[in-house]
Each structure stands twice: as structure tokens, then as C-alpha cells.
Amino acid sequence: MRRLGALEAGGTKFVCMVGSGPGEISAAGRFPTTTPDATLGKVSAFFREHGPIEALGVASFGPVELRDGHPDHGHITSTPKPGWQGVDMVGPLREALGVPVGFDTDVAGAALGEGRWGAAAGLADFVYLTVGTGIGGGVVAGGRLVHGLVHPEIGHLSVPRQTGDDFPGVCPYHGDCFEGMANGPAIAARWGRPAEQLEGADQERAVELEAAYVAAGIRNLVYAVAPQLVVLGGGVSGLPGLLPAVRAALRDALAGYPGLSEHDGDAFVVASKLRGEAGAYGALVLAEQALAG
């Protein structure tokens, strides 16, 4: 078994794995995200204890700097996470472990995982969309992750406000962007309790609103990047009845344009197959890519 290291670096927890894919994991661990020095120190200690590894893949919360040759490559940039802005994620781990390090966003990692072993296996053009504490996505086009000056920031797309909805939104930058209207904190702010605690009429209304905003976000993706598939993940995506409601709302949002039958069926927007492990498994793909150079 190839011994690759995977790190899914999240805002609340870090997940580490050693192995080569589902069913081929020799070690795994997780611990809470605290200060950068303490947390990255635990990562290094984990891989030294369970190593040696051939390469490490890091799928990190962001925003992050991905441009090769940029002086801040491998750093977290303008995150609202206290204490983590400007942190070098790659340099200390490469130095501590002495192996190549592949680096991308956590949602890009999840996209790679779903593309290799999950719901998008075999496809060259798809989007992984997570709806949870935040909203983000990894875009794969022609079999490769899409990057430019920065990685796609799907959570900050504009979405049309639903009729009668006067909620201001929770995004600290834009207020009522996609993330500001439809992430987990937005649901909690609207109803005074998290999504998993809603029931009855409140749950029904939450699903209706959430489906409308998620469908609006996906409509933007349909028209901008033309995916073959949208994989939906994240904690909020587990709301009872949300997935079929998103599919129905997307049909309404597209309004018959461009008229592809694929957009109308249940196979266009699907649930994550790897669920909460998608990012960590995708980090194994990042490690594999780093090893290949």
C-alpha cells in the first residue's frame, strides 16, 4: 500500500490520514483547530508517528494563495478565522516532514475525492458544492481543478433575494451573498436555532428557502461553467427533503434554458458519496499529484 499523507485543515478541526484511498487507510486522527503553531505541530507529530510518508496533501480552509511562484504560495490569506490570517501552511510541514506537499482548498480537495472515488467518478467536468458553516465549491473542468488569480469563491456569488425575505444575511463582507443567505449560521440566525434542531413548519420553511437559494447558486454555475454534475455536500445538505427541493427549484430557476434534459432529471444534482471524508480523501489525491511532480 502506498503511504501518502492527507490533511484536511478545517476551521474547527484538522483531519489526518495515512494511506492511498478508501479501504486502504493505515492511520487516521483528528483534533480541534486551535493556534497555528499548536495545530500544525500536532499535524507534524501525527505524520512522524505514523510515517514515513512519501508525500503530503493539504486541503485547507481559506482563502489561500495557490499561484506557483507567488511569495505567499501555500499561505492562508484573508480568512476571518482569528489568528490564521497569513499563516504558511505548506512551508512548516514540508520542512518538518521532508516530503513534497500538494496544496489546495478544502472544497477542491473534496471535489478531487468525489471525482476519484465518489459521486463524480469518471467525469471530467463537475462541481462539488458544500453547504455548511460556510458555502464553497471546487470546480473541475477538463479533469483539472479551476484556478485563476484565486480559487473559485462560489459562496460569494450573488443570488436573487426571495420574495418577502428581508433577512439581511450573515456574510461579513457582502451581507446577502449566497453564503450570507444560505449557510448554517444564516439558518440559525433566522430561526434562533441550528438547522438540525428545526421541526414542523419552521423546518418546512427553512427547506423551502434553502432550496431556492441553493438552486440560485447552482443556476449561476450552470451558466458560468457548464458542469456535467453538481455534487452537494456539507452539513446543511442533510436537511430532510432538501435535495429533491433543490432539484425542483433549479428546474424553476433555469426556466427551460438552455433546455437540456440532463438538467431536469434527478441525476444532475446528487448527494456526496464520500460525505464528511471527501476532503481528506481528496488530500490523498493532492499528495499523489505532488509526488508525481
mmCIF file of C-alpha atoms in Angstrom, residues 2 4 54-55 100 285-293:
data_model
loop_
_atom_site.group_PDB
_atom_site.id
_atom_site.type_symbol
_atom_site.label_atom_id
_atom_site.label_comp_id
_atom_site.label_asym_id
_atom_site.label_seq_id
_atom_site.Cartn_x
_atom_site.Cartn_y
_atom_site.Cartn_z
ATOM 1 C CA ARG A 2 1.306 3.430 -0.944
ATOM 2 C CA LEU A 4 0.559 9.035 1.342
ATOM 3 C CA GLU A 54 6.023 9.644 0.581
ATOM 4 C CA ALA A 55 4.155 12.942 0.123
ATOM 5 C CA PRO A 100 6.612 17.039 -1.315
ATOM 6 C CA VAL A 285 -5.039 12.869 -4.470
ATOM 7 C CA LEU A 286 -3.165 16.142 -3.830
ATOM 8 C CA ALA A 287 -0.349 14.120 -2.252
ATOM 9 C CA GLU A 288 -0.266 11.809 -5.248
ATOM 10 C CA GLN A 289 -0.055 14.803 -7.599
ATOM 11 C CA ALA A 290 2.749 16.352 -5.533
ATOM 12 C CA LEU A 291 4.705 13.099 -5.682
ATOM 13 C CA ALA A 292 4.309 12.961 -9.451
ATOM 14 C CA GLY A 293 5.656 16.498 -9.692
#
